[in-house]
Amino acid sequence: MLELHGELRDDSDVERFIEERARPALAHHIELMWCDVHGVFVKGWAYGFSQAPETLILQSGEFQKVITDFHDRPDLLPFFPGYPEITSKGFSAYLACDPFTPVSLAIKTIHEDAVIPLTVPSHVKAAFSQLSEETAPLRKFAAEMRRINGTVLELGARKVSPITSDHASLFAPECRYLTNDIHPAPNIDIVADAHFLSDHVEHGSIDGVFSVAVMEHLAAPWLVAAEINRVLKIGGLTLQVLPQTWPVHETPNDFWRMTDEGLKTLFSEALGFEILHGGMDTPMAIYPSLPFRHDAFLEMPFHRGFGNSFILARKVREISPSSVKWPMARNALADISRLYPRHDEKHGDENPVEVNVHSTPESPRNRDRLDKSFIVAAIVPLYNGAPYIKAAIESILAQTEPADEIIIVDDGSTDDGPEIVRELAKKYPIKLLTKPNGGQSSARNFGITQTKCSHIALLDQDDIWYPHHLAALKKPFLDPENRKLGFVYGNLDRIDQGGRVVARNFLDEIATPHPKMSIYQCVSRDMFILPGASMFSKDAWRDVGGFDERLSGYEDDDFFFRLFLAGFQSTYLKDESVVQWRIYSTSTSFSPRMAKSRMIYFRKLMEILPDEPNLNLYWARDAIGPRFIENLRGELIQASRKRDLTRVARCWSDLKEIFPVLRGRMRRRVRLAAPIVEWLHKTRFQGATRFLVRRAVRA
């Protein structure tokens, strides 16, 4: 309970105290008072006009506190100008006592004693005002979005507890309502780290972005503010609501508390915003814990805090991609974001990630094997892979050294693939895990988190292991000399869509060295280390943060490159093809998502490997740029032959982003050819486009 007593401020108060002085010769006033189940705190003053109080005692039942903490009260002198001693008679005290018992103040002087019951006066007023329902910022934001029939994106929209609010109804039916979260859930449309939002949402495509109690969980909210700017249309609105006074929650990802002034700085003109409205609501008081009930801590309940601060801002201009930075590698920041609690076990039926497990009971033999220190899980991501998944699983079951656990992760399939797995799970020890679609990287990471095995062997849904696959890849790990062996990988045979062998020992035909011995070898060309041809330790996967879930293509290169950078050793089985790799025109190796991932990975490498002129290391110019230029040139020419003008335009746009990092001679050729290519690539003259691109983009 919080009680406030007013100070002496006018003539009527003075007259009252003069009148009291004429009677008992003692005067007092209690200005602040609070109590809870542990005790009571009072603050005020007491003075004897004919004799000074010798002792002040705060008491409740058998508990009492002799008051020795006196402090100056110069504000009293204007009311009692003839009594200068009164300016030193302020006091405050805390008494630990039983709850709900009367409290009194005993004032003892030489001539008389007085015991004053402490009660709440009738003139007490509410300390803080509450925001009315009509002016609540979220409702105002929703009303504006409905008015313009806007596309709205909510960040951090996953239902993490039974009391989590569902905001969809605020925008229905006028708005297109999209949801985002770092973890998958049934109500989430975009599974992505908000720090990299523009990698998943088209630039300038959203009318409104909002979040409620999310920004405090984001390690770098200034990056998120910049990402919100990128996805908003000019004139689009953002509303952010987060705690100003609130207990610690959702650890370890509870980073920030912020006032409305802090939010105004975050969503400022420097980041392309115009502040429309900001404020704080939901008044709160902070009560100190028992060990801190002394000194200034005792007055904390009277210094107001607020449950929420909020900001409503409008995007008024675009900002440069380099205008906001964070001195941490993107993958490290993503690793921090993924630590946000999933709540998969905590809420039972309210679990936001639907995990359906279908498996036969483990035999005693399997349980014994799971107790060993080296145990292998075979994990297969599944997405609309009905034509191939049975053959893939049968190749796992046919291993000469069987897997200790088989996990199939259904990543939101809409075909009969999951049903095929369920039928096989009736006969064999197979676990089927079901999650909303999040991409292959997300499915791999999810499957790995669900196993206790020490080592991981991945298989894509349309590839096939040879029977000796696990035995061959496992062997180097058992060599005691390989103490920091992170991964082992082998050669592969390429097959077509129908399963016919196209090339044996395919890696022998690729002009890239194996195993990788330098950064240059890792980034100057595609690495061609296939997860389906490899085995890696779960500890290594955990140490580098798993697969980057932004990537759907190049995630393999990114993962194995980070293992290399982290110092993990590798072994390459040159003479053993361990998998049949199926490649065809509609596989994930040829897709728009693959093209988008390519540029995400390009930017990531540019960030990880800045040039070091003092060491004559120019990673962008000599390795990264040439690699991606070569890939894009080939794809552009292929798209041009097929007269796929959309794909041609995308390739040309990506080429223009990479040109600036290349050597001067190539930059000059491209600059000269660019105006013509800009016109030609939109026309039917694709032969001329191909000719110019070949001439401009050559070593």
XYZ file of C-alpha atoms in Angstrom, residues 17 21 50 54 105 153 177 202 207 211 221 261 266 280 329 335 425 442 446 454 515 572 577 607 633-634 639 649 685:
29
model
C -0.241 24.055 13.430
C 1.010 24.401 19.291
C 8.423 24.498 24.436
C 14.204 13.641 23.383
C 4.631 7.367 16.482
C 4.123 -6.489 -39.742
C -1.422 -8.710 -41.115
C 11.092 -6.644 -49.451
C 2.841 0.265 -44.279
C 6.097 -4.584 -31.581
C 17.871 -2.226 -31.210
C 13.195 9.965 -24.562
C 16.451 5.630 -31.390
C 4.925 6.465 -20.915
C 29.970 -10.440 -36.698
C 23.606 -16.582 -32.163
C 8.144 -45.119 -38.607
C 16.151 -23.854 -39.760
C 15.943 -27.764 -35.149
C 27.547 -36.477 -30.170
C 40.779 -30.319 -47.960
C 38.743 -35.358 -46.728
C 32.244 -41.298 -52.814
C 31.879 -8.040 -43.197
C 27.861 -13.991 -64.973
C 27.099 -17.654 -65.619
C 18.794 -16.757 -67.857
C 17.354 -8.177 -64.202
C 18.082 -8.462 -77.807
